[in-house]
Amino acid sequence: MKKVIILGASDGLGKSIAGLCIDEKIEVINVSRTPSNVSGVINIACDLSKQEDIDNTVKAIKEKYNDFDAIINCAAIVAMEKINEISYSKFEKAFKINTIAPLYFLSSLFDNIVKNEADILNIGTTADLKAGFVDQLAYTSTKYGLRGGSYNLGLELSKTKSRMIYVHCGGMNTQMHEKDYGKKIEDPTEWMDTKDVAGIVFYLLRLPKQVEITEITISRKGRRLM
Ligand SMILES: NC(=O)c1ccc[n+]([C@@H]2O[C@H](COP(=O)([O-])OP(=O)(O)OC[C@H]3O[C@@H](n4cnc5c(N)ncnc54)[C@H](OP(=O)(O)O)[C@@H]3O)[C@@H](O)[C@H]2O)c1
C-alpha cells in the first residue's frame, strides 16, 4: 500500500489508522469536515451529508490522487434517541452520513477502484449483528444499510482483484458518543483502544492479495453478541 483514502481521519479510529499509515510511509488523503492533525495527512474538506461536497471530493481524487490503493470508511455519527423520540431529521442525517455517503462515494469511484485493484474497508458496528442495542433504531438501521451495500459491492468486485472487507466493530474509547449526546466514557479501560483496532484494520489490508477476509467482528472483551 502506498496511498490510502480515509473517510473520517480527523478523529477516533480513522485518525489512529492515519497515524499508523504515516508511520509506515503510506500517503493518507483524509475526507472530513475538519482537517486531521496527524502530521503529513492531506485533507479534503467535505461534509458527507452534502452531495455537492461528495461530488467535489470524488472529482479532486480523480484529478489528483487517482492512484490510491485502498479506501477506508470510518466516518459516521451515532443516533441514540429513545424509540419514540426519533425525529425525521435525525433519521435523515444519520442515513446520509453513515449509509448513503460512503456507498455513493464508493460507487462514484468504482471504476477507479477496479482499475487500481484497490481494496475497500467499511467500518460497521456490532449493532449491525442481530438486533442491535436499545435506543439505537436509527444508528442500527444505517449500519445495516452499510452492511448490505458492502455485500453488494463485494459481489460486484468478486471477479476483480479488489477486496471488500466489512468490520463489525465494538465499543472504542473515542468521543463519538460524547460529541452528540454528552455521554462520557466512565471507564476507558473497558473500551477498546483505537490504536489496537487500527492495527487489525492495517493487518487485514496487508494480507496477501489472494487472501480475502470478507467480514470480521472485533468486540470489547466480554461483550460478544450471542
Ligand atoms: N466509538 C465506538 O464506540 C464505536 C463502536 C462501534 C462502531 N464504531 C464505528 O467506528 C467508526 C469510527 O467511529 P469513531 O468512534 O472513531 O468516531 P469519531 O471519533 O466520532 O470520528 C468520526 C469521524 O467521522 C467524521 N464525520 C462525522 N460526520 C461527518 C460529516 N458530516 N462529514 C464528514 N465526516 C464526518 C468525523 O470528522 P469531522 O467531524 O471532522 O467531519 C470524524 O473524523 C464509525 O463508523 C462508528 O460507527 C464506533
mmCIF file of C-alpha atoms and ligand atoms in Angstrom:
data_model
loop_
_atom_site.group_PDB
_atom_site.id
_atom_site.type_symbol
_atom_site.label_atom_id
_atom_site.label_comp_id
_atom_site.label_asym_id
_atom_site.label_seq_id
_atom_site.Cartn_x
_atom_site.Cartn_y
_atom_site.Cartn_z
ATOM 1 C CA MET A 1 0.000 0.000 0.000
ATOM 2 C CA LYS A 2 1.290 3.412 -0.978
ATOM 3 C CA LYS A 3 -1.756 5.661 -0.890
ATOM 4 C CA VAL A 4 -4.909 5.351 1.203
ATOM 5 C CA ILE A 5 -8.095 7.399 1.271
ATOM 6 C CA ILE A 6 -9.777 7.563 4.669
ATOM 7 C CA LEU A 7 -13.259 8.919 5.251
ATOM 8 C CA GLY A 8 -13.186 10.354 8.774
ATOM 9 C CA ALA A 9 -9.494 10.514 9.698
ATOM 10 C CA SER A 10 -9.858 13.736 11.700
ATOM 11 C CA ASP A 11 -10.774 11.848 14.859
ATOM 12 C CA GLY A 12 -11.172 8.496 16.579
ATOM 13 C CA LEU A 13 -10.420 5.281 14.736
ATOM 14 C CA GLY A 14 -9.767 6.979 11.375
ATOM 15 C CA LYS A 15 -7.172 9.215 12.976
ATOM 16 C CA SER A 16 -5.381 6.219 14.510
ATOM 17 C CA ILE A 17 -5.352 4.432 11.151
ATOM 18 C CA ALA A 18 -3.970 7.601 9.541
ATOM 19 C CA GLY A 19 -1.186 7.748 12.149
ATOM 20 C CA LEU A 20 -0.262 4.142 11.506
ATOM 21 C CA CYS A 21 -0.173 4.734 7.742
ATOM 22 C CA ILE A 22 2.032 7.820 8.067
ATOM 23 C CA ASP A 23 4.431 5.863 10.324
ATOM 24 C CA GLU A 24 4.633 3.273 7.537
ATOM 25 C CA LYS A 25 5.259 5.999 4.895
ATOM 26 C CA ILE A 26 1.847 5.468 3.313
ATOM 27 C CA GLU A 27 0.258 8.621 1.916
ATOM 28 C CA VAL A 28 -3.098 9.461 3.518
ATOM 29 C CA ILE A 29 -5.896 11.505 1.988
ATOM 30 C CA ASN A 30 -8.414 12.376 4.681
ATOM 31 C CA VAL A 31 -12.012 13.265 3.846
ATOM 32 C CA SER A 32 -13.893 15.002 6.687
ATOM 33 C CA ARG A 33 -15.302 18.367 7.706
ATOM 34 C CA THR A 34 -12.375 19.301 9.939
ATOM 35 C CA PRO A 35 -8.759 18.568 8.988
ATOM 36 C CA SER A 36 -6.832 15.713 10.540
ATOM 37 C CA ASN A 37 -3.998 16.993 12.714
ATOM 38 C CA VAL A 38 -1.901 13.922 12.037
ATOM 39 C CA SER A 39 1.255 15.376 10.533
ATOM 40 C CA GLY A 40 1.653 14.636 6.830
ATOM 41 C CA VAL A 41 -2.004 13.856 6.096
ATOM 42 C CA ILE A 42 -3.548 15.547 3.041
ATOM 43 C CA ASN A 43 -7.003 16.894 3.881
ATOM 44 C CA ILE A 44 -10.018 17.344 1.652
ATOM 45 C CA ALA A 45 -12.753 19.300 3.418
ATOM 46 C CA CYS A 46 -16.054 17.522 2.857
ATOM 47 C CA ASP A 47 -19.379 17.364 4.644
ATOM 48 C CA LEU A 48 -20.565 13.857 3.843
ATOM 49 C CA SER A 49 -24.179 14.869 4.382
ATOM 50 C CA LYS A 50 -23.953 17.032 1.228
ATOM 51 C CA GLN A 51 -23.976 15.562 -2.268
ATOM 52 C CA GLU A 52 -22.146 18.552 -3.741
ATOM 53 C CA ASP A 53 -19.259 18.090 -1.295
ATOM 54 C CA ILE A 54 -19.023 14.379 -2.114
ATOM 55 C CA ASP A 55 -19.069 15.069 -5.858
ATOM 56 C CA ASN A 56 -16.308 17.692 -5.482
ATOM 57 C CA THR A 57 -14.246 15.285 -3.374
ATOM 58 C CA VAL A 58 -14.600 12.498 -5.942
ATOM 59 C CA LYS A 59 -13.553 14.938 -8.672
ATOM 60 C CA ALA A 60 -10.484 16.043 -6.672
ATOM 61 C CA ILE A 61 -9.492 12.423 -6.045
ATOM 62 C CA LYS A 62 -9.842 11.536 -9.733
ATOM 63 C CA GLU A 63 -7.718 14.553 -10.683
ATOM 64 C CA LYS A 64 -5.014 14.424 -8.003
ATOM 65 C CA TYR A 65 -4.991 11.174 -6.030
ATOM 66 C CA ASN A 66 -6.262 8.652 -8.554
ATOM 67 C CA ASP A 67 -3.607 6.045 -7.801
ATOM 68 C CA PHE A 68 -4.997 5.074 -4.374
ATOM 69 C CA ASP A 69 -4.598 1.507 -3.079
ATOM 70 C CA ALA A 70 -7.401 1.417 -0.516
ATOM 71 C CA ILE A 71 -10.440 3.327 0.699
ATOM 72 C CA ILE A 72 -11.210 3.016 4.411
ATOM 73 C CA ASN A 73 -14.525 4.356 5.625
ATOM 74 C CA CYS A 74 -14.578 5.328 9.308
ATOM 75 C CA ALA A 75 -16.920 8.329 9.107
ATOM 76 C CA ALA A 76 -20.204 8.077 10.980
ATOM 77 C CA ILE A 77 -22.374 9.686 13.586
ATOM 78 C CA VAL A 78 -24.298 7.965 16.340
ATOM 79 C CA ALA A 79 -28.078 8.270 16.590
ATOM 80 C CA MET A 80 -29.234 7.232 20.035
ATOM 81 C CA GLU A 81 -32.714 8.618 20.611
ATOM 82 C CA LYS A 82 -35.315 6.680 22.529
ATOM 83 C CA ILE A 83 -37.503 4.604 20.236
ATOM 84 C CA ASN A 84 -40.485 7.006 20.453
ATOM 85 C CA GLU A 85 -38.426 10.209 20.229
ATOM 86 C CA ILE A 86 -36.536 9.873 16.944
ATOM 87 C CA SER A 87 -37.016 12.872 14.668
ATOM 88 C CA TYR A 88 -37.268 12.572 10.894
ATOM 89 C CA SER A 89 -34.283 14.889 10.547
ATOM 90 C CA LYS A 90 -32.089 12.636 12.724
ATOM 91 C CA PHE A 91 -33.053 9.593 10.675
ATOM 92 C CA GLU A 92 -32.238 11.521 7.505
ATOM 93 C CA LYS A 93 -28.906 12.892 8.733
ATOM 94 C CA ALA A 94 -27.721 9.523 10.047
ATOM 95 C CA PHE A 95 -28.642 7.738 6.818
ATOM 96 C CA LYS A 96 -26.960 10.421 4.718
ATOM 97 C CA ILE A 97 -23.644 10.252 6.603
ATOM 98 C CA ASN A 98 -23.470 6.599 7.653
ATOM 99 C CA THR A 99 -25.023 4.875 4.642
ATOM 100 C CA ILE A 100 -25.626 6.949 1.525
ATOM 101 C CA ALA A 101 -22.375 8.948 1.621
ATOM 102 C CA PRO A 102 -19.899 6.050 1.785
ATOM 103 C CA LEU A 103 -21.854 3.875 -0.669
ATOM 104 C CA TYR A 104 -22.355 6.744 -3.133
ATOM 105 C CA PHE A 105 -18.682 7.719 -2.741
ATOM 106 C CA LEU A 106 -17.547 4.158 -3.426
ATOM 107 C CA SER A 107 -19.856 3.727 -6.401
ATOM 108 C CA SER A 108 -18.629 7.042 -7.846
ATOM 109 C CA LEU A 109 -15.057 5.746 -7.640
ATOM 110 C CA PHE A 110 -15.927 2.163 -8.578
ATOM 111 C CA ASP A 111 -14.151 2.146 -11.970
ATOM 112 C CA ASN A 112 -11.014 3.595 -10.395
ATOM 113 C CA ILE A 113 -11.159 1.055 -7.560
ATOM 114 C CA VAL A 114 -11.250 -1.793 -10.080
ATOM 115 C CA LYS A 115 -8.555 -0.262 -12.279
ATOM 116 C CA ASN A 116 -6.236 0.276 -9.288
ATOM 117 C CA GLU A 117 -7.059 -3.167 -7.837
ATOM 118 C CA ALA A 118 -7.751 -1.184 -4.668
ATOM 119 C CA ASP A 119 -9.391 -2.587 -1.545
ATOM 120 C CA ILE A 120 -12.357 -1.209 0.366
ATOM 121 C CA LEU A 121 -12.793 -1.484 4.115
ATOM 122 C CA ASN A 122 -16.007 -0.314 5.722
ATOM 123 C CA ILE A 123 -16.289 0.105 9.488
ATOM 124 C CA GLY A 124 -19.612 -1.147 10.780
ATOM 125 C CA THR A 125 -20.645 -1.897 14.317
ATOM 126 C CA THR A 126 -21.654 -4.807 16.488
ATOM 127 C CA ALA A 127 -25.091 -3.143 16.415
ATOM 128 C CA ASP A 128 -25.458 -4.431 12.856
ATOM 129 C CA LEU A 129 -25.308 -8.011 14.090
ATOM 130 C CA LYS A 130 -28.660 -9.357 15.186
ATOM 131 C CA ALA A 131 -30.974 -6.788 16.803
ATOM 132 C CA GLY A 132 -28.530 -4.047 17.741
ATOM 133 C CA PHE A 133 -28.968 -2.151 21.002
ATOM 134 C CA VAL A 134 -31.891 -0.336 22.618
ATOM 135 C CA ASP A 135 -32.246 3.378 21.811
ATOM 136 C CA GLN A 136 -30.307 2.868 18.571
ATOM 137 C CA LEU A 137 -33.000 2.251 15.956
ATOM 138 C CA ALA A 138 -31.681 4.845 13.506
ATOM 139 C CA TYR A 139 -27.988 4.013 14.048
ATOM 140 C CA THR A 140 -28.579 0.267 13.773
ATOM 141 C CA SER A 141 -30.609 0.736 10.591
ATOM 142 C CA THR A 142 -27.979 2.935 8.934
ATOM 143 C CA LYS A 143 -25.256 0.408 9.620
ATOM 144 C CA TYR A 144 -27.374 -2.493 8.383
ATOM 145 C CA GLY A 145 -27.718 -0.469 5.195
ATOM 146 C CA LEU A 146 -23.959 -0.030 5.011
ATOM 147 C CA ARG A 147 -23.505 -3.733 5.610
ATOM 148 C CA GLY A 148 -25.961 -4.646 2.836
ATOM 149 C CA GLY A 149 -24.320 -2.211 0.448
ATOM 150 C CA SER A 150 -20.939 -3.679 1.304
ATOM 151 C CA TYR A 151 -22.150 -7.180 0.416
ATOM 152 C CA ASN A 152 -23.355 -5.845 -2.901
ATOM 153 C CA LEU A 153 -20.058 -4.078 -3.580
ATOM 154 C CA GLY A 154 -18.314 -7.336 -2.682
ATOM 155 C CA LEU A 155 -20.414 -9.111 -5.266
ATOM 156 C CA GLU A 156 -19.585 -6.518 -7.912
ATOM 157 C CA LEU A 157 -15.894 -6.846 -7.023
ATOM 158 C CA SER A 158 -15.836 -10.639 -6.839
ATOM 159 C CA LYS A 159 -14.417 -11.061 -10.347
ATOM 160 C CA THR A 160 -11.800 -8.345 -9.834
ATOM 161 C CA LYS A 161 -8.568 -8.093 -7.831
ATOM 162 C CA SER A 162 -10.183 -5.720 -5.320
ATOM 163 C CA ARG A 163 -11.396 -6.878 -1.915
ATOM 164 C CA MET A 164 -14.356 -5.674 0.119
ATOM 165 C CA ILE A 165 -13.825 -6.018 3.875
ATOM 166 C CA TYR A 166 -16.529 -5.299 6.446
ATOM 167 C CA VAL A 167 -15.664 -4.821 10.122
ATOM 168 C CA HIS A 168 -18.288 -5.183 12.839
ATOM 169 C CA CYS A 169 -16.560 -3.003 15.384
ATOM 170 C CA GLY A 170 -17.393 -2.880 19.084
ATOM 171 C CA GLY A 171 -17.031 -0.009 21.550
ATOM 172 C CA MET A 172 -13.893 2.092 21.314
ATOM 173 C CA ASN A 173 -12.569 4.776 23.587
ATOM 174 C CA THR A 174 -13.433 7.775 21.367
ATOM 175 C CA GLN A 175 -15.557 10.889 21.792
ATOM 176 C CA MET A 176 -18.215 9.705 19.375
ATOM 177 C CA HIS A 177 -20.953 9.373 21.993
ATOM 178 C CA GLU A 178 -19.871 12.495 23.854
ATOM 179 C CA LYS A 179 -19.984 14.756 20.779
ATOM 180 C CA ASP A 180 -23.683 14.401 20.091
ATOM 181 C CA TYR A 181 -25.063 13.167 23.390
ATOM 182 C CA GLY A 182 -22.623 14.391 26.061
ATOM 183 C CA LYS A 183 -22.116 10.778 27.127
ATOM 184 C CA LYS A 184 -18.642 10.428 28.605
ATOM 185 C CA ILE A 185 -16.988 7.022 28.799
ATOM 186 C CA GLU A 186 -16.827 6.204 32.507
ATOM 187 C CA ASP A 187 -14.053 3.623 32.462
ATOM 188 C CA PRO A 188 -11.889 3.887 29.302
ATOM 189 C CA THR A 189 -10.026 0.706 30.257
ATOM 190 C CA GLU A 190 -13.199 -1.245 29.458
ATOM 191 C CA TRP A 191 -13.331 0.122 25.905
ATOM 192 C CA MET A 192 -11.063 -0.797 23.014
ATOM 193 C CA ASP A 193 -8.155 1.455 22.153
ATOM 194 C CA THR A 194 -8.446 2.786 18.583
ATOM 195 C CA LYS A 195 -4.748 2.026 18.064
ATOM 196 C CA ASP A 196 -5.406 -1.687 18.603
ATOM 197 C CA VAL A 197 -8.356 -1.703 16.195
ATOM 198 C CA ALA A 198 -6.300 0.334 13.691
ATOM 199 C CA GLY A 199 -3.613 -2.351 13.863
ATOM 200 C CA ILE A 200 -6.177 -5.029 12.949
ATOM 201 C CA VAL A 201 -7.510 -2.926 10.052
ATOM 202 C CA PHE A 202 -3.977 -2.500 8.812
ATOM 203 C CA TYR A 203 -3.331 -6.239 9.089
ATOM 204 C CA LEU A 204 -6.476 -7.038 7.078
ATOM 205 C CA LEU A 205 -5.465 -4.705 4.262
ATOM 206 C CA ARG A 206 -1.921 -6.010 4.185
ATOM 207 C CA LEU A 207 -2.841 -9.663 3.808
ATOM 208 C CA PRO A 208 -1.604 -11.197 0.552
ATOM 209 C CA LYS A 209 -3.964 -10.311 -2.294
ATOM 210 C CA GLN A 210 -5.130 -13.905 -2.727
ATOM 211 C CA VAL A 211 -6.496 -13.867 0.856
ATOM 212 C CA GLU A 212 -9.813 -12.147 1.476
ATOM 213 C CA ILE A 213 -11.349 -11.738 4.919
ATOM 214 C CA THR A 214 -14.771 -10.513 3.922
ATOM 215 C CA GLU A 215 -16.226 -9.867 7.339
ATOM 216 C CA ILE A 216 -14.838 -9.728 10.858
ATOM 217 C CA THR A 217 -16.127 -8.878 14.331
ATOM 218 C CA ILE A 218 -13.919 -7.056 16.822
ATOM 219 C CA SER A 219 -15.555 -6.794 20.241
ATOM 220 C CA ARG A 220 -14.754 -5.413 23.627
ATOM 221 C CA LYS A 221 -13.834 -8.332 25.898
ATOM 222 C CA GLY A 222 -16.950 -9.816 27.433
ATOM 223 C CA ARG A 223 -19.309 -8.014 25.050
ATOM 224 C CA ARG A 224 -19.663 -10.653 22.361
ATOM 225 C CA LEU A 225 -23.176 -10.923 20.994
ATOM 226 C CA MET A 226 -24.827 -14.323 21.087
HETATM 227 N N1 LIG B 1 -16.700 4.615 19.141
HETATM 228 C C1 LIG B 1 -17.359 3.489 19.276
HETATM 229 O O1 LIG B 1 -17.619 3.032 20.396
HETATM 230 C C2 LIG B 1 -17.804 2.736 18.051
HETATM 231 C C3 LIG B 1 -18.435 1.489 18.240
HETATM 232 C C4 LIG B 1 -18.797 0.744 17.137
HETATM 233 C C5 LIG B 1 -18.572 1.228 15.876
HETATM 234 N N2 LIG B 1 -17.978 2.457 15.708
HETATM 235 C C6 LIG B 1 -17.789 2.920 14.345
HETATM 236 O O2 LIG B 1 -16.411 3.207 14.171
HETATM 237 C C7 LIG B 1 -16.266 4.279 13.223
HETATM 238 C C8 LIG B 1 -15.382 5.355 13.824
HETATM 239 O O3 LIG B 1 -16.009 5.837 14.993
HETATM 240 P P1 LIG B 1 -15.208 6.807 15.998
HETATM 241 O O4 LIG B 1 -15.637 6.441 17.356
HETATM 242 O O5 LIG B 1 -13.788 6.838 15.642
HETATM 243 O O6 LIG B 1 -15.915 8.196 15.651
HETATM 244 P P2 LIG B 1 -15.387 9.680 15.860
HETATM 245 O O7 LIG B 1 -14.208 9.716 16.772
HETATM 246 O O8 LIG B 1 -16.589 10.489 16.235
HETATM 247 O O9 LIG B 1 -14.909 10.097 14.405
HETATM 248 C C9 LIG B 1 -15.872 10.173 13.392
HETATM 249 C C10 LIG B 1 -15.238 10.668 12.110
HETATM 250 O O10 LIG B 1 -16.324 10.814 11.173
HETATM 251 C C11 LIG B 1 -16.254 12.104 10.586
HETATM 252 N N3 LIG B 1 -17.572 12.638 10.255
HETATM 253 C C12 LIG B 1 -18.669 12.692 11.045
HETATM 254 N N4 LIG B 1 -19.656 13.368 10.434
HETATM 255 C C13 LIG B 1 -19.158 13.759 9.220
HETATM 256 C C14 LIG B 1 -19.679 14.504 8.131
HETATM 257 N N5 LIG B 1 -20.895 15.026 8.136
HETATM 258 N N6 LIG B 1 -18.874 14.703 7.058
HETATM 259 C C15 LIG B 1 -17.606 14.213 7.027
HETATM 260 N N7 LIG B 1 -17.066 13.499 8.018
HETATM 261 C C16 LIG B 1 -17.829 13.285 9.113
HETATM 262 C C17 LIG B 1 -15.596 12.970 11.652
HETATM 263 O O11 LIG B 1 -14.961 14.085 11.029
HETATM 264 P P3 LIG B 1 -15.456 15.619 11.167
HETATM 265 O O12 LIG B 1 -16.207 15.737 12.438
HETATM 266 O O13 LIG B 1 -14.164 16.377 11.117
HETATM 267 O O14 LIG B 1 -16.281 15.849 9.964
HETATM 268 C C18 LIG B 1 -14.569 12.014 12.259
HETATM 269 O O15 LIG B 1 -13.367 12.058 11.536
HETATM 270 C C19 LIG B 1 -17.690 4.727 12.880
HETATM 271 O O16 LIG B 1 -18.095 4.115 11.691
HETATM 272 C C20 LIG B 1 -18.520 4.202 14.035
HETATM 273 O O17 LIG B 1 -19.864 3.966 13.638
HETATM 274 C C21 LIG B 1 -17.607 3.211 16.768
#
